[in-house]
Amino acid sequence: PTYQASFPGSGARMTHELIRALTGIAISTDHSYAVETDRHRHSVAVKTHWPDPNGVPLDDLDEQFHGAVLILRHPAKAIPSFFNFWYERVHHLPNHSTRAPLEEWIKFRDTGLVQQLQYYQEHMEFWLRKYEQNRDKLLVVTYEDLTDDEKGSAVTARIAEFLNSAEG
């Protein structure tokens, strides 16, 4: 089975590695999953930012997904993290290599922060609505709990148990 894993600004690289370590199976992205027809045979989860404009809708592939893991990060951390990611892409820099200059962040904050907060809210509401009738198929955890020295191991165990809840 494959899971949709949605984590806006939540340390995607770390989460990729965590899920691979727990399952021994790679995680895919919505962009590659949507175009590679047999990708579901080689992925335990698909990272998506949908319905954010940077995500790819996978609704036509819902039958391939057993459920979803929604990892939420506090917007005060998630949005600046996303901005750094965006800055790297625009400037053709390697992922997770650069922090955008403060003056660039201030420009973005002053012109785009409200829009990003709306995207964050829409993202969270989308996933909660999508699994409203099947809450047992949605695991919601916070990035802050996942990376917490005391809570992290219990949250990791919950993720492992959830990923193991389906056959295959």
Coordinates of N, CA and C in Angstrom, one line a residue:
P1 N 0.8 -1.2 0.0 CA 0.0 0.0 0.0 C 0.9 1.3 0.0
T2 N 0.3 2.3 -0.5 CA 1.0 3.6 -0.6 C 0.2 4.6 0.2
Y3 N 0.9 5.5 0.9 CA 0.3 6.5 1.7 C 0.6 7.8 1.1
Q4 N -0.3 8.8 1.2 CA 0.0 10.2 0.9 C 0.6 10.8 2.1
A5 N 1.7 11.4 2.0 CA 2.4 12.1 3.1 C 2.4 13.6 2.8
S6 N 1.8 14.3 3.6 CA 1.7 15.8 3.3 C 2.3 16.5 4.5
F7 N 3.4 17.3 4.2 CA 4.0 18.0 5.2 C 4.5 19.3 4.7
P8 N 3.7 20.4 4.9 CA 4.0 21.7 4.4 C 5.1 22.3 5.3
G9 N 6.3 22.5 4.7 CA 7.4 23.2 5.4 C 7.8 22.4 6.6
S10 N 7.8 21.1 6.6 CA 8.0 20.4 7.8 C 9.3 19.5 7.7
G11 N 10.3 19.9 7.1 CA 11.5 19.1 7.1 C 11.3 17.9 6.2
A12 N 11.0 18.1 5.0 CA 10.7 17.0 4.0 C 11.8 16.0 3.9
R13 N 13.1 16.5 3.9 CA 14.2 15.6 3.7 C 14.3 14.7 4.9
M14 N 14.1 15.2 6.1 CA 14.2 14.4 7.3 C 13.0 13.4 7.3
T15 N 11.8 13.8 6.9 CA 10.7 12.9 6.9 C 10.9 11.8 5.9
H16 N 11.4 12.2 4.7 CA 11.7 11.1 3.7 C 12.6 10.1 4.3
E17 N 13.7 10.5 5.0 CA 14.6 9.5 5.5 C 14.0 8.7 6.7
L18 N 13.2 9.3 7.5 CA 12.5 8.6 8.5 C 11.6 7.5 8.0
I19 N 10.8 7.8 7.0 CA 9.9 6.8 6.5 C 10.7 5.7 5.8
R20 N 11.7 6.1 5.1 CA 12.6 5.0 4.5 C 13.2 4.1 5.5
A21 N 13.7 4.8 6.6 CA 14.3 4.0 7.7 C 13.3 3.1 8.4
L22 N 12.0 3.5 8.5 CA 11.0 2.7 9.2 C 10.5 1.5 8.3
T23 N 10.5 1.7 7.0 CA 9.9 0.8 6.1 C 10.9 0.1 5.2
G24 N 12.0 0.7 4.9 CA 13.0 0.2 3.9 C 12.5 0.5 2.5
I25 N 11.5 1.3 2.3 CA 11.0 1.6 1.0 C 11.0 3.1 0.8
A26 N 11.3 3.5 -0.4 CA 11.5 4.9 -0.7 C 10.1 5.7 -0.7
I27 N 10.3 7.0 -0.6 CA 9.1 7.9 -0.7 C 9.2 8.6 -2.0
S28 N 8.1 8.8 -2.6 CA 8.1 9.5 -3.9 C 7.6 10.9 -3.7
T29 N 7.6 11.7 -4.8 CA 7.0 13.0 -4.8 C 5.7 13.0 -5.7
D30 N 4.8 13.9 -5.4 CA 3.6 14.0 -6.2 C 4.0 14.2 -7.7
H31 N 5.0 15.0 -8.0 CA 5.4 15.2 -9.4 C 5.8 14.0 -10.1
S32 N 6.7 13.2 -9.5 CA 7.1 11.9 -10.1 C 6.0 10.9 -10.1
Y33 N 5.3 10.8 -9.1 CA 4.2 9.8 -8.9 C 3.1 10.0 -10.0
A34 N 2.8 11.2 -10.3 CA 1.7 11.5 -11.3 C 2.1 11.1 -12.7
V35 N 3.4 11.1 -13.0 CA 3.8 10.8 -14.4 C 4.4 9.4 -14.5
E36 N 4.8 8.7 -13.5 CA 5.4 7.4 -13.6 C 4.3 6.4 -13.2
T37 N 3.7 5.7 -14.2 CA 2.5 4.9 -13.9 C 2.7 3.7 -13.0
D38 N 3.9 3.2 -12.8 CA 4.1 2.1 -11.9 C 4.8 2.5 -10.6
R39 N 4.9 3.8 -10.4 CA 5.7 4.3 -9.2 C 5.1 3.7 -7.9
H40 N 3.8 3.5 -7.9 CA 3.2 3.0 -6.6 C 3.8 1.7 -6.2
R41 N 4.4 0.9 -7.1 CA 5.0 -0.4 -6.7 C 6.3 -0.2 -6.0
H42 N 6.8 1.0 -6.1 CA 8.2 1.2 -5.5 C 8.2 2.3 -4.4
S43 N 7.0 2.7 -4.0 CA 7.0 3.8 -3.0 C 6.0 3.4 -1.8
V44 N 6.4 3.8 -0.6 CA 5.5 3.5 0.5 C 4.7 4.8 0.8
A45 N 5.2 5.9 0.3 CA 4.4 7.2 0.5 C 4.8 8.2 -0.6
V46 N 3.9 9.1 -0.8 CA 4.0 10.1 -1.8 C 3.9 11.5 -1.1
K47 N 5.0 12.2 -1.2 CA 5.0 13.6 -0.6 C 4.3 14.5 -1.5
T48 N 3.3 15.3 -0.9 CA 2.6 16.2 -1.7 C 2.4 17.5 -0.9
H49 N 2.3 18.6 -1.6 CA 1.9 19.9 -1.0 C 0.5 20.3 -1.4
W50 N -0.2 19.4 -2.1 CA -1.6 19.6 -2.6 C -2.5 19.9 -1.4
P51 N -3.3 20.9 -1.5 CA -3.8 21.7 -2.6 C -3.0 23.0 -2.8
D52 N -1.9 23.2 -2.2 CA -1.0 24.3 -2.5 C -0.7 24.4 -4.0
P53 N -0.6 25.5 -4.6 CA -0.2 25.6 -6.0 C 1.1 24.9 -6.4
N54 N 1.9 24.6 -5.4 CA 3.2 23.8 -5.7 C 3.0 22.3 -5.7
G55 N 1.8 21.9 -5.4 CA 1.5 20.5 -5.4 C 0.8 20.0 -6.6
V56 N 0.7 18.7 -6.8 CA 0.0 18.0 -7.9 C -1.2 17.3 -7.4
P57 N -2.4 17.5 -7.9 CA -3.5 16.7 -7.5 C -3.4 15.2 -7.8
L58 N -3.7 14.4 -6.8 CA -3.6 12.9 -7.0 C -4.9 12.3 -6.8
D59 N -6.0 13.0 -6.8 CA -7.4 12.5 -6.6 C -7.7 11.3 -7.5
D60 N -7.3 11.4 -8.7 CA -7.6 10.3 -9.7 C -6.9 9.0 -9.3
L61 N -5.9 9.1 -8.4 CA -5.2 7.9 -8.0 C -5.6 7.5 -6.6
D62 N -6.7 8.0 -6.0 CA -7.0 7.7 -4.6 C -7.1 6.2 -4.3
E63 N -7.5 5.4 -5.2 CA -7.7 3.9 -5.0 C -6.3 3.3 -4.7
Q64 N -5.2 4.0 -5.0 CA -3.9 3.4 -4.7 C -3.4 3.7 -3.3
F65 N -4.1 4.6 -2.6 CA -3.7 5.1 -1.3 C -4.5 4.4 -0.2
H66 N -3.8 3.9 0.8 CA -4.4 3.4 2.0 C -4.8 4.5 2.9
G67 N -4.1 5.6 2.9 CA -4.4 6.6 3.9 C -3.4 7.8 3.7
A68 N -3.3 8.6 4.7 CA -2.4 9.8 4.6 C -1.8 10.1 6.0
V69 N -0.6 10.5 5.9 CA 0.1 11.0 7.1 C 0.2 12.6 6.9
L70 N -0.3 13.3 7.8 CA -0.3 14.8 7.7 C 0.7 15.2 8.8
I71 N 1.8 15.7 8.4 CA 2.8 16.3 9.3 C 2.7 17.8 9.3
L72 N 2.3 18.4 10.3 CA 2.1 19.8 10.4 C 3.2 20.5 11.2
R73 N 3.7 21.6 10.6 CA 4.7 22.4 11.3 C 4.1 23.7 11.6
H74 N 4.4 24.3 12.7 CA 3.8 25.6 13.1 C 4.1 26.6 11.9
P75 N 3.1 27.3 11.5 CA 3.3 28.2 10.3 C 4.4 29.2 10.5
A76 N 4.6 29.6 11.7 CA 5.7 30.6 12.0 C 7.1 30.0 11.6
K77 N 7.2 28.7 11.5 CA 8.4 28.0 11.1 C 8.3 27.5 9.7
A78 N 7.1 27.0 9.3 CA 6.9 26.4 8.0 C 7.0 27.4 6.9
I79 N 6.4 28.6 7.1 CA 6.4 29.5 6.0 C 7.8 30.1 5.7
P80 N 8.6 30.5 6.7 CA 10.0 30.9 6.4 C 10.8 29.7 5.8
S81 N 10.5 28.5 6.2 CA 11.2 27.3 5.6 C 10.9 27.2 4.1
F82 N 9.6 27.3 3.8 CA 9.1 27.3 2.5 C 9.8 28.4 1.6
F83 N 9.8 29.6 2.2 CA 10.4 30.7 1.5 C 11.9 30.4 1.2
N84 N 12.6 29.8 2.1 CA 14.0 29.5 1.8 C 14.1 28.5 0.7
F85 N 13.2 27.5 0.7 CA 13.1 26.5 -0.4 C 12.9 27.2 -1.7
W86 N 11.9 28.1 -1.7 CA 11.5 28.8 -2.9 C 12.7 29.7 -3.4
Y87 N 13.4 30.3 -2.5 CA 14.6 31.2 -2.8 C 15.7 30.3 -3.5
E88 N 15.9 29.2 -3.0 CA 16.9 28.3 -3.6 C 16.5 27.9 -5.0
R89 N 15.3 27.5 -5.2 CA 14.8 27.1 -6.5 C 14.9 28.3 -7.5
V90 N 14.5 29.5 -7.1 CA 14.6 30.6 -8.0 C 16.0 30.9 -8.4
H91 N 16.9 30.8 -7.5 CA 18.3 31.1 -7.7 C 19.2 29.9 -8.1
H92 N 18.5 28.8 -8.4 CA 19.2 27.5 -8.9 C 20.2 27.1 -7.9
L93 N 19.9 27.0 -6.6 CA 20.8 26.6 -5.6 C 20.4 25.2 -5.1
P94 N 21.3 24.4 -4.6 CA 20.9 23.1 -4.1 C 19.9 23.2 -2.9
N95 N 19.0 22.2 -2.8 CA 18.1 22.2 -1.7 C 18.8 22.2 -0.4
H96 N 18.2 22.9 0.6 CA 18.7 22.9 2.0 C 20.1 23.5 2.1
S97 N 20.5 24.4 1.2 CA 21.9 24.9 1.2 C 22.0 26.4 1.6
T98 N 20.9 27.1 1.6 CA 21.0 28.5 1.7 C 19.8 29.1 2.5
R99 N 20.1 30.1 3.3 CA 19.0 30.9 3.9 C 18.9 32.1 3.1
A100 N 17.7 32.5 2.7 CA 17.5 33.7 2.0 C 17.9 34.9 2.8
P101 N 18.4 36.0 2.1 CA 18.8 37.2 2.8 C 17.6 37.8 3.5
L102 N 17.9 38.4 4.6 CA 16.8 39.0 5.4 C 16.0 40.0 4.6
E103 N 16.6 40.8 3.8 CA 15.8 41.8 3.1 C 14.9 41.1 2.1
E104 N 15.3 40.0 1.5 CA 14.4 39.2 0.6 C 13.2 38.7 1.4
W105 N 13.5 38.1 2.6 CA 12.4 37.6 3.5 C 11.4 38.7 3.8
I106 N 11.9 39.9 4.2 CA 11.0 41.0 4.5 C 10.1 41.4 3.4
K107 N 10.7 41.4 2.2 CA 9.9 41.7 1.0 C 8.8 40.7 0.8
F108 N 9.1 39.4 0.9 CA 8.2 38.3 0.8 C 7.1 38.4 1.9
R109 N 7.6 38.6 3.1 CA 6.6 38.7 4.2 C 5.6 39.8 4.0
D110 N 6.1 41.0 3.6 CA 5.2 42.1 3.4 C 4.2 42.0 2.2
T111 N 4.6 41.2 1.2 CA 3.7 41.0 0.1 C 3.0 39.7 0.0
G112 N 3.6 38.6 0.6 CA 3.0 37.3 0.4 C 2.6 36.5 1.6
L113 N 2.8 37.0 2.8 CA 2.6 36.3 4.0 C 1.1 35.9 4.2
V114 N 0.2 36.8 3.9 CA -1.2 36.5 4.1 C -1.6 35.4 3.1
Q115 N -1.1 35.4 1.9 CA -1.4 34.4 0.9 C -0.9 33.0 1.4
Q116 N 0.3 33.0 1.9 CA 0.9 31.8 2.4 C 0.1 31.2 3.6
L117 N -0.3 32.1 4.5 CA -1.2 31.6 5.6 C -2.5 31.0 5.1
Q118 N -3.0 31.6 4.1 CA -4.3 31.0 3.5 C -4.0 29.7 2.9
Y119 N -2.8 29.5 2.1 CA -2.5 28.2 1.6 C -2.3 27.2 2.7
Y120 N -1.7 27.6 3.8 CA -1.4 26.7 4.9 C -2.8 26.2 5.5
Q121 N -3.7 27.1 5.7 CA -5.0 26.8 6.2 C -5.8 25.9 5.3
E122 N -5.8 26.2 4.0 CA -6.5 25.4 3.0 C -5.9 24.0 2.9
H123 N -4.6 23.9 3.0 CA -3.9 22.6 3.0 C -4.4 21.7 4.1
M124 N -4.4 22.3 5.3 CA -4.8 21.5 6.5 C -6.3 21.1 6.4
E125 N -7.1 22.1 6.0 CA -8.5 21.8 5.9 C -8.8 20.8 4.8
F126 N -8.1 20.8 3.7 CA -8.3 19.8 2.6 C -8.1 18.4 3.2
W127 N -7.0 18.2 3.9 CA -6.7 16.8 4.3 C -7.7 16.3 5.4
L128 N -8.1 17.2 6.3 CA -9.1 16.9 7.3 C -10.4 16.6 6.7
R129 N -10.8 17.3 5.7 CA -12.1 17.0 5.0 C -12.0 15.7 4.2
K130 N -10.8 15.5 3.5 CA -10.7 14.3 2.7 C -10.9 13.0 3.5
Y131 N -10.4 13.0 4.7 CA -10.6 11.8 5.5 C -11.6 12.0 6.7
E132 N -12.5 12.9 6.5 CA -13.5 13.2 7.5 C -14.3 11.9 7.8
Q133 N -14.7 11.1 6.9 CA -15.5 9.9 7.1 C -14.6 8.7 7.5
N134 N -13.3 8.8 7.3 CA -12.4 7.7 7.6 C -11.2 8.2 8.4
R135 N -11.4 8.7 9.6 CA -10.3 9.3 10.4 C -9.2 8.3 10.7
D136 N -9.6 7.0 10.7 CA -8.5 6.0 11.0 C -7.5 5.9 9.9
K137 N -7.8 6.5 8.7 CA -6.9 6.4 7.6 C -6.1 7.7 7.5
L138 N -6.2 8.6 8.5 CA -5.4 9.8 8.5 C -4.6 9.9 9.8
L139 N -3.3 10.0 9.7 CA -2.5 10.2 10.9 C -2.0 11.7 10.9
V140 N -2.3 12.4 11.9 CA -1.9 13.8 12.0 C -0.9 13.9 13.2
V141 N 0.3 14.4 12.8 CA 1.3 14.6 13.9 C 2.0 16.0 13.6
T142 N 2.6 16.5 14.6 CA 3.3 17.8 14.4 C 4.8 17.5 14.2
Y143 N 5.4 18.4 13.4 CA 6.8 18.3 13.2 C 7.5 18.6 14.5
E144 N 7.0 19.5 15.3 CA 7.6 19.9 16.6 C 7.6 18.7 17.5
D145 N 6.6 17.9 17.6 CA 6.6 16.7 18.4 C 7.5 15.6 17.8
L146 N 7.5 15.5 16.5 CA 8.4 14.5 15.9 C 9.9 14.8 16.2
T147 N 10.3 16.0 16.3 CA 11.7 16.4 16.5 C 12.0 16.7 17.9
D148 N 11.0 16.5 18.8 CA 11.2 16.8 20.2 C 12.0 15.6 20.9
D149 N 13.0 16.0 21.7 CA 13.8 15.0 22.4 C 13.0 14.0 23.2
E150 N 12.0 14.4 23.8 CA 11.2 13.5 24.7 C 10.0 12.8 23.9
K151 N 9.4 13.5 23.1 CA 8.2 13.0 22.4 C 8.5 12.3 21.1
G152 N 9.7 12.6 20.5 CA 10.0 12.2 19.1 C 9.9 10.7 18.9
S153 N 10.4 9.9 19.9 CA 10.4 8.4 19.7 C 9.0 7.9 19.7
A154 N 8.1 8.4 20.5 CA 6.7 8.0 20.6 C 6.0 8.3 19.3
V155 N 6.2 9.5 18.8 CA 5.6 9.9 17.5 C 6.1 9.1 16.4
T156 N 7.4 8.8 16.4 CA 8.0 7.9 15.3 C 7.3 6.5 15.4
A157 N 7.1 6.0 16.6 CA 6.4 4.7 16.8 C 5.0 4.8 16.2
R158 N 4.3 5.9 16.5 CA 2.9 6.0 15.9 C 2.9 6.0 14.4
I159 N 3.9 6.7 13.8 CA 4.0 6.7 12.3 C 4.3 5.3 11.8
A160 N 5.2 4.6 12.5 CA 5.5 3.2 12.1 C 4.3 2.3 12.2
E161 N 3.6 2.4 13.3 CA 2.4 1.6 13.5 C 1.3 1.9 12.4
F162 N 1.2 3.2 12.1 CA 0.2 3.6 11.1 C 0.6 3.0 9.7
L163 N 1.9 3.2 9.3 CA 2.4 2.7 8.0 C 2.2 1.2 7.9
N164 N 2.3 0.5 9.1 CA 2.2 -1.0 9.1 C 0.7 -1.4 9.2
S165 N -0.2 -0.5 9.2 CA -1.6 -0.9 9.5 C -2.3 -1.5 8.3
A166 N -1.7 -1.6 7.2 CA -2.2 -2.2 6.0 C -1.4 -3.3 5.5
E167 N -1.9 -4.3 4.8 CA -1.1 -5.4 4.3 C -0.2 -4.9 3.3
G168 N 0.9 -5.6 3.2 CA 1.9 -5.4 2.1 C 3.1 -4.7 2.6

